[in-house]
mmCIF file with all atom_site columns, C-alpha atoms in Angstrom:
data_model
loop_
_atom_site.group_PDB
_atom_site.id
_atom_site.type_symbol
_atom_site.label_atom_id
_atom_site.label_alt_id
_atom_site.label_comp_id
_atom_site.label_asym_id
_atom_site.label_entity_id
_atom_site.label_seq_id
_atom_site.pdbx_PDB_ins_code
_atom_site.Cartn_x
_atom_site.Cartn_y
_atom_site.Cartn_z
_atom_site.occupancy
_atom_site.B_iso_or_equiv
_atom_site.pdbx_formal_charge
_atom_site.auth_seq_id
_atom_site.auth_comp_id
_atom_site.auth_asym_id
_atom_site.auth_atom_id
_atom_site.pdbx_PDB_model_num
ATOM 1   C CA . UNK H 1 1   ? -19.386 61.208 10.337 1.00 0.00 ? 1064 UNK H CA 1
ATOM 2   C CA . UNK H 1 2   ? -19.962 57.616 9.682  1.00 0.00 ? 1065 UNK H CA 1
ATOM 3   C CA . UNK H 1 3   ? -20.754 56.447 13.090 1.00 0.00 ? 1066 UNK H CA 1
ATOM 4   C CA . UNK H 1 4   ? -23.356 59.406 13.469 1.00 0.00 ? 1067 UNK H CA 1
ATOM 5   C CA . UNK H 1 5   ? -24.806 58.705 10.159 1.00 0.00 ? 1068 UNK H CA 1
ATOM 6   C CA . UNK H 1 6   ? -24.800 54.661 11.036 1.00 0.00 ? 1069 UNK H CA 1
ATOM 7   C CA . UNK H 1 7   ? -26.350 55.842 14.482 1.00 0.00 ? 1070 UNK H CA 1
ATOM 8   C CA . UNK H 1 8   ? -29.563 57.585 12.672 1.00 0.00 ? 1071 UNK H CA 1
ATOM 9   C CA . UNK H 1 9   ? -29.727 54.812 10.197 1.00 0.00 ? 1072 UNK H CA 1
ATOM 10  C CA . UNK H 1 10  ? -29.739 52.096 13.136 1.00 0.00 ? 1073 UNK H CA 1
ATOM 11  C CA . UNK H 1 11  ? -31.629 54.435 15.096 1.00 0.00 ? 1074 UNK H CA 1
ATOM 12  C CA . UNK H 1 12  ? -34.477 54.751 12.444 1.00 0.00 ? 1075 UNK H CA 1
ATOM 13  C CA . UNK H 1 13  ? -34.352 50.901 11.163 1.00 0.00 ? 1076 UNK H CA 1
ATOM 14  C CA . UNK H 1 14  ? -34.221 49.658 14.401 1.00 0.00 ? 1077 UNK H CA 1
ATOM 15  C CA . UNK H 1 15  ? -37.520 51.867 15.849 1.00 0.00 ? 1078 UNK H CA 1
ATOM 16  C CA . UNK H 1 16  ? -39.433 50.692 12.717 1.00 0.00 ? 1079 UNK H CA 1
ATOM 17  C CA . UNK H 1 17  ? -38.628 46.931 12.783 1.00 0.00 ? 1080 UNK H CA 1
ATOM 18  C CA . UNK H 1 18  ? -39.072 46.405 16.410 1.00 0.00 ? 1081 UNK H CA 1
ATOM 19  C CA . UNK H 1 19  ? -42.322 47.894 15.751 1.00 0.00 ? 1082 UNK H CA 1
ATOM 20  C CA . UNK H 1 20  ? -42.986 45.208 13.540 1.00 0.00 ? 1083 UNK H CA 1
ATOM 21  C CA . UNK H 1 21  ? -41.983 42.610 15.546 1.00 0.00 ? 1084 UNK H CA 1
ATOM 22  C CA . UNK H 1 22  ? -43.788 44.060 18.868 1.00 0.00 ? 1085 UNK H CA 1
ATOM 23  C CA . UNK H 1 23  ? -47.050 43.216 16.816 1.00 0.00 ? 1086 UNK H CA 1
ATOM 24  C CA . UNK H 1 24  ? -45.774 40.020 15.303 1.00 0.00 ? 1087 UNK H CA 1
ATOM 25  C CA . UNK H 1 25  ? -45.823 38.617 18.528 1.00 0.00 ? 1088 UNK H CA 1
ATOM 26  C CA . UNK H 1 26  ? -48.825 40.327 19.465 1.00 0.00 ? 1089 UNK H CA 1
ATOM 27  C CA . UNK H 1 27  ? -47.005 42.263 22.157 1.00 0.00 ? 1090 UNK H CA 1
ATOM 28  C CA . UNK H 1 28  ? -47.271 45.681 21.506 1.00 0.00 ? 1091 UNK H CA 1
ATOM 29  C CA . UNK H 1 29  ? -48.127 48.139 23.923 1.00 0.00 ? 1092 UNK H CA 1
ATOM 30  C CA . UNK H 1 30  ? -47.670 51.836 24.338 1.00 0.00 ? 1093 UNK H CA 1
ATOM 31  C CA . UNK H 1 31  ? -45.456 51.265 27.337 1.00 0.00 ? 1094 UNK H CA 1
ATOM 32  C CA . UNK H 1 32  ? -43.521 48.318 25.644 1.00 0.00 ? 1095 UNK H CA 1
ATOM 33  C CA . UNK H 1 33  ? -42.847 50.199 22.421 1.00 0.00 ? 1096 UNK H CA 1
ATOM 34  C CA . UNK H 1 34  ? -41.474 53.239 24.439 1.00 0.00 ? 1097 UNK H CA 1
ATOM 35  C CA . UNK H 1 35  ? -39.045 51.064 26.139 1.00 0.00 ? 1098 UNK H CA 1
ATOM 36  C CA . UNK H 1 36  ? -37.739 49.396 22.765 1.00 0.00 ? 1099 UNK H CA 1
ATOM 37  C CA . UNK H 1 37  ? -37.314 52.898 21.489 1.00 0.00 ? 1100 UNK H CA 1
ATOM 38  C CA . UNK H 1 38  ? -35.451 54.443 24.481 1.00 0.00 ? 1101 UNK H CA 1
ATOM 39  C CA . UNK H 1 39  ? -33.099 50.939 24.383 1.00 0.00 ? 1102 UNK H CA 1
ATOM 40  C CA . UNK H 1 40  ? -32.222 51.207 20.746 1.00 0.00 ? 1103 UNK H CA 1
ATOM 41  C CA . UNK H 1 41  ? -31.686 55.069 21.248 1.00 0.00 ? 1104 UNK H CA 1
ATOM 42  C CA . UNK H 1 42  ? -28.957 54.547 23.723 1.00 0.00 ? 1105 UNK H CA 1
ATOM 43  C CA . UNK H 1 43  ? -27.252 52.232 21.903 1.00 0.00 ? 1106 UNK H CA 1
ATOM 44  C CA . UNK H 1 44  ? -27.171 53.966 18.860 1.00 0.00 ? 1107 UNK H CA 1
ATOM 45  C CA . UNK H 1 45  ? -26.343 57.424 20.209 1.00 0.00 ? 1108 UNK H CA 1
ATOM 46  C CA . UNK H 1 46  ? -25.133 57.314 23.364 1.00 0.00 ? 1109 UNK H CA 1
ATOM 47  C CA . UNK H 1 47  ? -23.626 54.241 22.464 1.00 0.00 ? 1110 UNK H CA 1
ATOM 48  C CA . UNK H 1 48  ? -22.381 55.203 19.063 1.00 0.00 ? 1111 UNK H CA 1
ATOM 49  C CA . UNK H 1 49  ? -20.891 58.030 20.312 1.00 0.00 ? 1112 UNK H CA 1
ATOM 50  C CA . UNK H 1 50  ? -18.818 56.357 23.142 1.00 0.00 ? 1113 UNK H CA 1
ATOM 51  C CA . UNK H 1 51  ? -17.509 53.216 20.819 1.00 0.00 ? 1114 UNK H CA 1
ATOM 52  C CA . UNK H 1 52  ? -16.342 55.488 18.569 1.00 0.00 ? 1115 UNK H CA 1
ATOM 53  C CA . UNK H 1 53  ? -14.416 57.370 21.514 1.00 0.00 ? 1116 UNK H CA 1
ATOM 54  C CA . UNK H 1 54  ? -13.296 54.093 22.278 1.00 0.00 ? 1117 UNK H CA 1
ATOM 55  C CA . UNK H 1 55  ? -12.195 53.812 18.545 1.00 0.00 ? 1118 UNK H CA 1
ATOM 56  C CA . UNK H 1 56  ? -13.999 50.596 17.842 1.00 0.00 ? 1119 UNK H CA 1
ATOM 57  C CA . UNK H 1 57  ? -13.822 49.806 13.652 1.00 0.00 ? 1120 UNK H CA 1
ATOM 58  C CA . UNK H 1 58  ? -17.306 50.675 12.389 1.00 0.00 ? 1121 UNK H CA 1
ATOM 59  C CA . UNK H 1 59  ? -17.640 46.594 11.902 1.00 0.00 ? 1122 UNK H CA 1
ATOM 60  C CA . UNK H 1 60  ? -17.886 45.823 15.750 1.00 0.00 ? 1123 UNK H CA 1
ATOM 61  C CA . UNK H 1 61  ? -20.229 48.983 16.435 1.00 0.00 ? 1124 UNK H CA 1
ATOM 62  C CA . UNK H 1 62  ? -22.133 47.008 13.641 1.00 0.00 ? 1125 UNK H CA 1
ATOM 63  C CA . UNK H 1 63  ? -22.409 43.732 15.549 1.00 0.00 ? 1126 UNK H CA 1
ATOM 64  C CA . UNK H 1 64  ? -22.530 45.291 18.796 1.00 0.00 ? 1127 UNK H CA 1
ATOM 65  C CA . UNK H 1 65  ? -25.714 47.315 17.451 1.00 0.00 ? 1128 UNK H CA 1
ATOM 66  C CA . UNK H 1 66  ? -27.192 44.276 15.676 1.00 0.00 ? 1129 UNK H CA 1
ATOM 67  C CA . UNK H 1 67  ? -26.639 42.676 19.248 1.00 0.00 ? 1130 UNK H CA 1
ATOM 68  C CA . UNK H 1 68  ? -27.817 45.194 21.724 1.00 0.00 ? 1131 UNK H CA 1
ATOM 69  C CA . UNK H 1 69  ? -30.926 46.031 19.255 1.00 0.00 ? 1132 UNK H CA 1
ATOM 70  C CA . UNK H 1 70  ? -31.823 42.613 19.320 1.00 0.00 ? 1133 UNK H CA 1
ATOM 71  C CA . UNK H 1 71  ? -31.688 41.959 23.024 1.00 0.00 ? 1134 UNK H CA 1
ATOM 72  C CA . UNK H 1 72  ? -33.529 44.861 23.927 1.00 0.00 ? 1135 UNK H CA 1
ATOM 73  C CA . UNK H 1 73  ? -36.591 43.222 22.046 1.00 0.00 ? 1136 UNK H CA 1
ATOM 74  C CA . UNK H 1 74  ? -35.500 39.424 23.513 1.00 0.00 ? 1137 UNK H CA 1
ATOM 75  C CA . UNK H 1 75  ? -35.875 41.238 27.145 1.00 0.00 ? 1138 UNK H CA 1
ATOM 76  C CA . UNK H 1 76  ? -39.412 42.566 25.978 1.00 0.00 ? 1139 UNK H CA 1
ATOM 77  C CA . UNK H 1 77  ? -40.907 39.604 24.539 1.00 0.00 ? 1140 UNK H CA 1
ATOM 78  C CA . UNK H 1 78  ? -39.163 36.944 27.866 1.00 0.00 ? 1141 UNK H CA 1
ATOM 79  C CA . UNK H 1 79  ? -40.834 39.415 29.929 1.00 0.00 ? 1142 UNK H CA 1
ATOM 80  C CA . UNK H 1 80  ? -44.435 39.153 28.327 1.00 0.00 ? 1143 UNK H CA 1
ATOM 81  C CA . UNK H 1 81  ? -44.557 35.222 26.910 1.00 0.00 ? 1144 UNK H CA 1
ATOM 82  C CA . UNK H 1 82  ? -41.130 34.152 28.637 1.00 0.00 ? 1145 UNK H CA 1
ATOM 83  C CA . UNK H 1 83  ? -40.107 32.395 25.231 1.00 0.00 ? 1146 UNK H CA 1
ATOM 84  C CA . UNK H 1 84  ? -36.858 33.063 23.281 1.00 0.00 ? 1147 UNK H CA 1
ATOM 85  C CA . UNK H 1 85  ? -37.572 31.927 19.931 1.00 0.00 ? 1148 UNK H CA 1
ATOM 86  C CA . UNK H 1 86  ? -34.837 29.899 18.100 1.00 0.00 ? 1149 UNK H CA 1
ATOM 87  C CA . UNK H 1 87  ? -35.599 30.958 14.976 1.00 0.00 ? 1150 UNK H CA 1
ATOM 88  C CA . UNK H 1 88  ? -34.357 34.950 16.043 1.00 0.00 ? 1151 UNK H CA 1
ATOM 89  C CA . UNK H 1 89  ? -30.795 33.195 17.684 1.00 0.00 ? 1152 UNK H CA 1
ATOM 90  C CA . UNK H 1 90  ? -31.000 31.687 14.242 1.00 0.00 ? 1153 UNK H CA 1
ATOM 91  C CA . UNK H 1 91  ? -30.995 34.789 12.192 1.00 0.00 ? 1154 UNK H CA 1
ATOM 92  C CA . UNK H 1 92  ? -28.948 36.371 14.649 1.00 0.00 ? 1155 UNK H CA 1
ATOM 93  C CA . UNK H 1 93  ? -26.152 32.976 14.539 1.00 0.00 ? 1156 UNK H CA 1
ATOM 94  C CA . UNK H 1 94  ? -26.250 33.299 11.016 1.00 0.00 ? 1157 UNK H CA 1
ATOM 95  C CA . UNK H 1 95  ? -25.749 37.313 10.674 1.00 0.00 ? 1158 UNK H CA 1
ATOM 96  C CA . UNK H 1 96  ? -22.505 37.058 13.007 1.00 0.00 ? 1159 UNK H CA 1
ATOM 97  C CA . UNK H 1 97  ? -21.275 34.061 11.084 1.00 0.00 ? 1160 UNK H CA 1
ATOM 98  C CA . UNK H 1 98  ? -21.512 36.772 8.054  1.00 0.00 ? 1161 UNK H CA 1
ATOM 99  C CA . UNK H 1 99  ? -20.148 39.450 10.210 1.00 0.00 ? 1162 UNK H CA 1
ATOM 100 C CA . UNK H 1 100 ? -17.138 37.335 11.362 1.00 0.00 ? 1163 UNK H CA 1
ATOM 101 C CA . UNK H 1 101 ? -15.964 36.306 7.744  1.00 0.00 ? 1164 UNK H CA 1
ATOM 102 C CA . UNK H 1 102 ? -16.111 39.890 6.751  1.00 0.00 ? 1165 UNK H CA 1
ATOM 103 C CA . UNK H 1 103 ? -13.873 41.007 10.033 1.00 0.00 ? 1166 UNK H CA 1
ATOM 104 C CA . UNK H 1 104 ? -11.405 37.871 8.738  1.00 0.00 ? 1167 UNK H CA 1
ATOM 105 C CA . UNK H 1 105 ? -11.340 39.571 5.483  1.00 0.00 ? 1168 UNK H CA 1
ATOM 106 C CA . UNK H 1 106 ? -10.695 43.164 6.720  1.00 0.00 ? 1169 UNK H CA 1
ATOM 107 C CA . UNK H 1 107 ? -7.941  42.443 9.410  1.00 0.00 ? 1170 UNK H CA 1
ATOM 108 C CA . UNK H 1 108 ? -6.349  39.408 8.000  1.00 0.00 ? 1171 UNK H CA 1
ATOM 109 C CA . UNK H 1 109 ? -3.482  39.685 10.303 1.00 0.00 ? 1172 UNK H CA 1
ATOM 110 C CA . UNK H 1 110 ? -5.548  39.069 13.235 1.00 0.00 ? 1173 UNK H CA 1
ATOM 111 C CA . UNK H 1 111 ? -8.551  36.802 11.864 1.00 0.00 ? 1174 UNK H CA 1
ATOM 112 C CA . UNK H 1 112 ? -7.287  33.466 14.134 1.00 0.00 ? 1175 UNK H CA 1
ATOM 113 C CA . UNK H 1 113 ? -7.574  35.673 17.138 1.00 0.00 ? 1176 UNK H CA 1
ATOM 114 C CA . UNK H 1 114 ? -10.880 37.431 15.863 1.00 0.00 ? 1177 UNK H CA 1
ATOM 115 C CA . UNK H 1 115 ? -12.204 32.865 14.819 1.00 0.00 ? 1178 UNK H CA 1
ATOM 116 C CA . UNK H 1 116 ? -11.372 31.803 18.116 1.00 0.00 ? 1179 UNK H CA 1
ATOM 117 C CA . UNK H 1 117 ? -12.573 34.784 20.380 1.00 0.00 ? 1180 UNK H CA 1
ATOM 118 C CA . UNK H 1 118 ? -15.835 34.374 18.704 1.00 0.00 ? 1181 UNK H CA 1
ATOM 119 C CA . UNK H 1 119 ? -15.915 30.200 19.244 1.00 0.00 ? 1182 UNK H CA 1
ATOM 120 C CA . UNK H 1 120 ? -14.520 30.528 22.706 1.00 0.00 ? 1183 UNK H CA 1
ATOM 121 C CA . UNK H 1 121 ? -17.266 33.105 23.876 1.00 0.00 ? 1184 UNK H CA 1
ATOM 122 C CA . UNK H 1 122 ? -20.059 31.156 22.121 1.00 0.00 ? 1185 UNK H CA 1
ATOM 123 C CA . UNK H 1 123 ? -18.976 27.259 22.932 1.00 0.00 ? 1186 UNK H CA 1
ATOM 124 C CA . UNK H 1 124 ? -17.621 28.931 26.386 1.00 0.00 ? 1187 UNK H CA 1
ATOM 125 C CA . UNK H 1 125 ? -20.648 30.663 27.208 1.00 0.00 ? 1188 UNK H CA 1
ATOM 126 C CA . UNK H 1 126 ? -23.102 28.040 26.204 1.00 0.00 ? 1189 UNK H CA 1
ATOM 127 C CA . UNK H 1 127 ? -21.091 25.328 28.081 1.00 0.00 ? 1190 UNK H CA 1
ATOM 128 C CA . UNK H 1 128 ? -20.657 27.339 30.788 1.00 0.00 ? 1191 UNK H CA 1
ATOM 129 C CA . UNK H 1 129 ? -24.686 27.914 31.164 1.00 0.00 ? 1192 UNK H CA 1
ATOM 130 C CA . UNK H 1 130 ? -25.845 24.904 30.220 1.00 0.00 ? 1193 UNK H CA 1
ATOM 131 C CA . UNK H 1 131 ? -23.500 22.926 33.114 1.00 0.00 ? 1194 UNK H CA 1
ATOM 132 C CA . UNK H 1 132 ? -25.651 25.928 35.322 1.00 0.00 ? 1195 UNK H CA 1
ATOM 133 C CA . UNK H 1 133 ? -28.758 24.849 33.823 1.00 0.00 ? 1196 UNK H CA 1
ATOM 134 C CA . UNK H 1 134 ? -28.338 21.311 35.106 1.00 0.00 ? 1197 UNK H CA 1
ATOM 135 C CA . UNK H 1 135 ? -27.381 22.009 38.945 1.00 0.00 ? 1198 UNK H CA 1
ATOM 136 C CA . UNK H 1 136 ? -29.860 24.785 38.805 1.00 0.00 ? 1199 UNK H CA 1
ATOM 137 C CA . UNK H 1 137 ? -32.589 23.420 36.985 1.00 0.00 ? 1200 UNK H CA 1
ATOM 138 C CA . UNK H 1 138 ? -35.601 25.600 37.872 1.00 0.00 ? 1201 UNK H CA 1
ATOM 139 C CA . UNK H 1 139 ? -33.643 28.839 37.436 1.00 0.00 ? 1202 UNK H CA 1
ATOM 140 C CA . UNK H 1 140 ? -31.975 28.377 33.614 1.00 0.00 ? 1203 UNK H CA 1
ATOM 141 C CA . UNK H 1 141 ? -34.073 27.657 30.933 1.00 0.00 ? 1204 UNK H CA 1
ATOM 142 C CA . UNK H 1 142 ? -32.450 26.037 27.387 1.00 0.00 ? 1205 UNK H CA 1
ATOM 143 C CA . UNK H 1 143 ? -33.480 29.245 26.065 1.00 0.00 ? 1206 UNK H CA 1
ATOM 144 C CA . UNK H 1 144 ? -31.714 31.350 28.477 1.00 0.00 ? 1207 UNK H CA 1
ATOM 145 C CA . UNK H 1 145 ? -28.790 28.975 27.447 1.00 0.00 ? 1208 UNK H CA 1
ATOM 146 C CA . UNK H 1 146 ? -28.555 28.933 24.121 1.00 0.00 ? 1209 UNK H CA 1
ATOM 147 C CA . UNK H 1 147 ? -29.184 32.943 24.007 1.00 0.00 ? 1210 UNK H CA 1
ATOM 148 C CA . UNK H 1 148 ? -25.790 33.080 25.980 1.00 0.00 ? 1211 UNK H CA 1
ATOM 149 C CA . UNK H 1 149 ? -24.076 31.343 23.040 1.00 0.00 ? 1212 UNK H CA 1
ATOM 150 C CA . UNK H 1 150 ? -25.471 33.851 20.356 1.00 0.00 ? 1213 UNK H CA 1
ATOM 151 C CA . UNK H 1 151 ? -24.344 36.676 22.936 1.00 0.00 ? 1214 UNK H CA 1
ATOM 152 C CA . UNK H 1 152 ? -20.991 35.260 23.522 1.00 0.00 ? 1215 UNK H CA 1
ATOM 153 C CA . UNK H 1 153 ? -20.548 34.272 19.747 1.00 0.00 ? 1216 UNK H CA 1
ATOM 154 C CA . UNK H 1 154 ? -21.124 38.570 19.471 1.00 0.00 ? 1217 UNK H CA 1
ATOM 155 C CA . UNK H 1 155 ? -19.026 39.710 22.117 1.00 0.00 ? 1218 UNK H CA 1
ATOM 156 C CA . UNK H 1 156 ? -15.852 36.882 22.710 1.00 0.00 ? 1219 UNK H CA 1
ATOM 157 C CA . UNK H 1 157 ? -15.619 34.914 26.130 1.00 0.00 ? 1220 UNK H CA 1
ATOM 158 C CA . UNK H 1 158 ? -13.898 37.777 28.111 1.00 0.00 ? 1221 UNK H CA 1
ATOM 159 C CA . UNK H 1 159 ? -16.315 40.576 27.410 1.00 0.00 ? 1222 UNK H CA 1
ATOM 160 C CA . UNK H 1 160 ? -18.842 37.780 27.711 1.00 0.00 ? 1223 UNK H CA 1
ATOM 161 C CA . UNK H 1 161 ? -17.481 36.876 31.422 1.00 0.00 ? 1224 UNK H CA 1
ATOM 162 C CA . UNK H 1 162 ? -17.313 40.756 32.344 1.00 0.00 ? 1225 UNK H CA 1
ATOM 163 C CA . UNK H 1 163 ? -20.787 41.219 31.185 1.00 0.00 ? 1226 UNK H CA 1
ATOM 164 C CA . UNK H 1 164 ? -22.593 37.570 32.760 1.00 0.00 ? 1227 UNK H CA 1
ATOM 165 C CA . UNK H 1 165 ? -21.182 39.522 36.003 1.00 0.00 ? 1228 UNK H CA 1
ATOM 166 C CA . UNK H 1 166 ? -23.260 42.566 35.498 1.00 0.00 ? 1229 UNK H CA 1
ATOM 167 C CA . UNK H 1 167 ? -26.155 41.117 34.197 1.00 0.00 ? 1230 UNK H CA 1
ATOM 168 C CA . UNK H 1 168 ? -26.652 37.817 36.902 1.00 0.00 ? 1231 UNK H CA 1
ATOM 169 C CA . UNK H 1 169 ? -25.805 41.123 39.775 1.00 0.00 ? 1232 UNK H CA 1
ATOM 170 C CA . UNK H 1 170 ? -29.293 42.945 38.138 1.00 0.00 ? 1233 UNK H CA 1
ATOM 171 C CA . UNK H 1 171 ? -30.610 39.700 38.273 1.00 0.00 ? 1234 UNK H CA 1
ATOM 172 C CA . UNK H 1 172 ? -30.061 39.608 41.983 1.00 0.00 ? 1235 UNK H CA 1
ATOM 173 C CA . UNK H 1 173 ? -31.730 43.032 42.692 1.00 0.00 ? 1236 UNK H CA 1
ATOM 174 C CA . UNK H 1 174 ? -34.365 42.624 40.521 1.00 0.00 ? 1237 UNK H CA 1
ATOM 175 C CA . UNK H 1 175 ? -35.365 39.200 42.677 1.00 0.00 ? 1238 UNK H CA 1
ATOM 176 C CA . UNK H 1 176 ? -35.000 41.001 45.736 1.00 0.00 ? 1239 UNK H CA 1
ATOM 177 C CA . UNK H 1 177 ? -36.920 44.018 44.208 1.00 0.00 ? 1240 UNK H CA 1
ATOM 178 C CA . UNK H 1 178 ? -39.589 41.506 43.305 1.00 0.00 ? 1241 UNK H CA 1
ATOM 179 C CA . UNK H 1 179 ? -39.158 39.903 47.132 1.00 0.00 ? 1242 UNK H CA 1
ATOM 180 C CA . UNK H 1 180 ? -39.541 42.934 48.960 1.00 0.00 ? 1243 UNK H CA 1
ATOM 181 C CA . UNK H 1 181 ? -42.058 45.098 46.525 1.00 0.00 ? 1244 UNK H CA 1
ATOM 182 C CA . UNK H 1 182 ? -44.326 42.813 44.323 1.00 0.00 ? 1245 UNK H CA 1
ATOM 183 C CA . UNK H 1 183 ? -44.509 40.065 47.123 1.00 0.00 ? 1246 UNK H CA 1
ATOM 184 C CA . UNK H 1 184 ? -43.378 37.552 44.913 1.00 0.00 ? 1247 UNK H CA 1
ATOM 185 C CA . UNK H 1 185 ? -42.380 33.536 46.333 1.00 0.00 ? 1248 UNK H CA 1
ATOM 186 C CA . UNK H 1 186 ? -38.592 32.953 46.014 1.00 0.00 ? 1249 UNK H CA 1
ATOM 187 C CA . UNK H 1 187 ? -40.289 30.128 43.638 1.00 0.00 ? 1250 UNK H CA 1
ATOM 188 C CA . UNK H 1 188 ? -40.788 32.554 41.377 1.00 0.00 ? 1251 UNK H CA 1
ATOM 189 C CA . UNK H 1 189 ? -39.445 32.639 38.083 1.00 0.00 ? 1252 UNK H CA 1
ATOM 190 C CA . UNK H 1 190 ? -37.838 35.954 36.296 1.00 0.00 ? 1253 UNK H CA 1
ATOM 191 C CA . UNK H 1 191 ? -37.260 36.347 32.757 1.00 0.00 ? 1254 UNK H CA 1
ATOM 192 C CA . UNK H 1 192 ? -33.375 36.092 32.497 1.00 0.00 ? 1255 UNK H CA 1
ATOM 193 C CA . UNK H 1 193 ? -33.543 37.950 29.055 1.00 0.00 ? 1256 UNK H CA 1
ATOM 194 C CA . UNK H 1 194 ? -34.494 41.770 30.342 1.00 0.00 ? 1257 UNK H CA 1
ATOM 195 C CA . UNK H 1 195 ? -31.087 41.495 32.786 1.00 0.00 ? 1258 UNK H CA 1
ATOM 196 C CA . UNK H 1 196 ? -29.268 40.222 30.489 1.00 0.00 ? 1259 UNK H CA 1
ATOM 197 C CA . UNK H 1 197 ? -30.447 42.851 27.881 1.00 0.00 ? 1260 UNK H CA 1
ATOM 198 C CA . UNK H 1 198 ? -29.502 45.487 30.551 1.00 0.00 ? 1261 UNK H CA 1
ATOM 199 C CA . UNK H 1 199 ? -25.736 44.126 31.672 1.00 0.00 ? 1262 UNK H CA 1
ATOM 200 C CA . UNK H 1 200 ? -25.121 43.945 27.687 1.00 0.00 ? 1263 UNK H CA 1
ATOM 201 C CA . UNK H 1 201 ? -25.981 47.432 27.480 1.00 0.00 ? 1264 UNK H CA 1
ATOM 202 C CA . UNK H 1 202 ? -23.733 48.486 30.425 1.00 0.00 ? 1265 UNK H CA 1
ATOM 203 C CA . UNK H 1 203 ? -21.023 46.451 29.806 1.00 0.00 ? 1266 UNK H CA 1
ATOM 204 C CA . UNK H 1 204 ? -20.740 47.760 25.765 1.00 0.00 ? 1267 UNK H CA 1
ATOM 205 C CA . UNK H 1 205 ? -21.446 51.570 27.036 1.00 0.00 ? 1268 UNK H CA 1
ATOM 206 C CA . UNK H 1 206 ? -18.637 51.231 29.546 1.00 0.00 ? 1269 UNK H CA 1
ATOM 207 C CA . UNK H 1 207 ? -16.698 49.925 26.944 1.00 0.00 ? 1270 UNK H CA 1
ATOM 208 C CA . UNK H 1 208 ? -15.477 46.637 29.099 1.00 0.00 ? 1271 UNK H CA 1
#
């Protein structure tokens, strides 16, 4: 009864806020909002639904909401303007930081485990692309990097690893989708965000 209700609740907020923010950045389009609204629907009901089969504590369908939510908008806004502002990985640093202390507070017994999952998957992660970012400097941006922190702050540096997996495989198709269909140069650039947005979503719905 609480997940549903928290699905509905996320459901609604998150629909009406990414609304907001679609025109904020003076990105909103019919085609664009209907694609934030069918991403935040499956990962509060669908996804809802299958963390609590997976019996995840209400506080990590909470930060894996806040999460997904966000990144579905990320992916929307790389795609049109290919920026990743710093002041949303901000917020969103600063609402897990919250998020964390509260999990230290409910499951004391486990809060050094819960502290360094979180610092491994966001100091991991960021290292990990940022050392990519160098050897493969037209294909990482510092955006793309530190957006990998924030994500691996959210999920820990294993589910982090399992998902980088999924989402740099999507990455690969959609290049060669983009190759074979669009005619695009292998010069071209794609917005990492989307892919990652999507492998996030898989990864949490498969519960990995």
């Amino acid at each position: 009864m609480v997940i549903m209700t928290g699905s509905l609740l996320f459901l609604a907020v998150g629909c009406l806020l990414g609304r907001y923010e679609l025109k904020k950045w003076d990105i909103y389009e019919t085609k664009g909002w209907w694609l934030l609204n069918m991403g935040i629907f499956l990962a509060a009901v669908p996804g809802g639904y299958l963390m609590g089969q997976y019996g995840y504590h209400i506080l990590k369908i909470l930060r894996y909401w806040l999460i997904l939510g966000s990144l579905v908008f990320l992916g929307i806004l790389d795609h049109k303007k290919r920026i990743i502002p710093n002041r949303i990985l901000v917020v969103l640093l600063g609402v897990r930081t919250l998020l964390l202390a509260v999990e230290c507070l409910v499951f004391p017994e486990v809060w050094v485990e819960l502290f360094l999952s979180s610092m491994t998957g966001f100091l991991g992660g960021g290292m990990l692309f940022f050392i990519t970012s160098r050897v493969m400097k037209n294909g990482i941006g510092m955006g793309d990097v530190k957006l990998i922190a924030v994500l691996g702050y959210y999920l820990g540096f294993q589910v982090l690893m399992s998902d980088m997996v999924i989402s740099l495989l999507l990455t690969v198709v959609g290049g060669l989708t983009s190759l074979l269909i669009q005619k695009k140069s292998l010069r071209s650039e794609l917005p990492f965000a989307p892919f990652v947005a999507a492998g996030t979503m898989i990864t949490i719905l498969l519960g990995c």
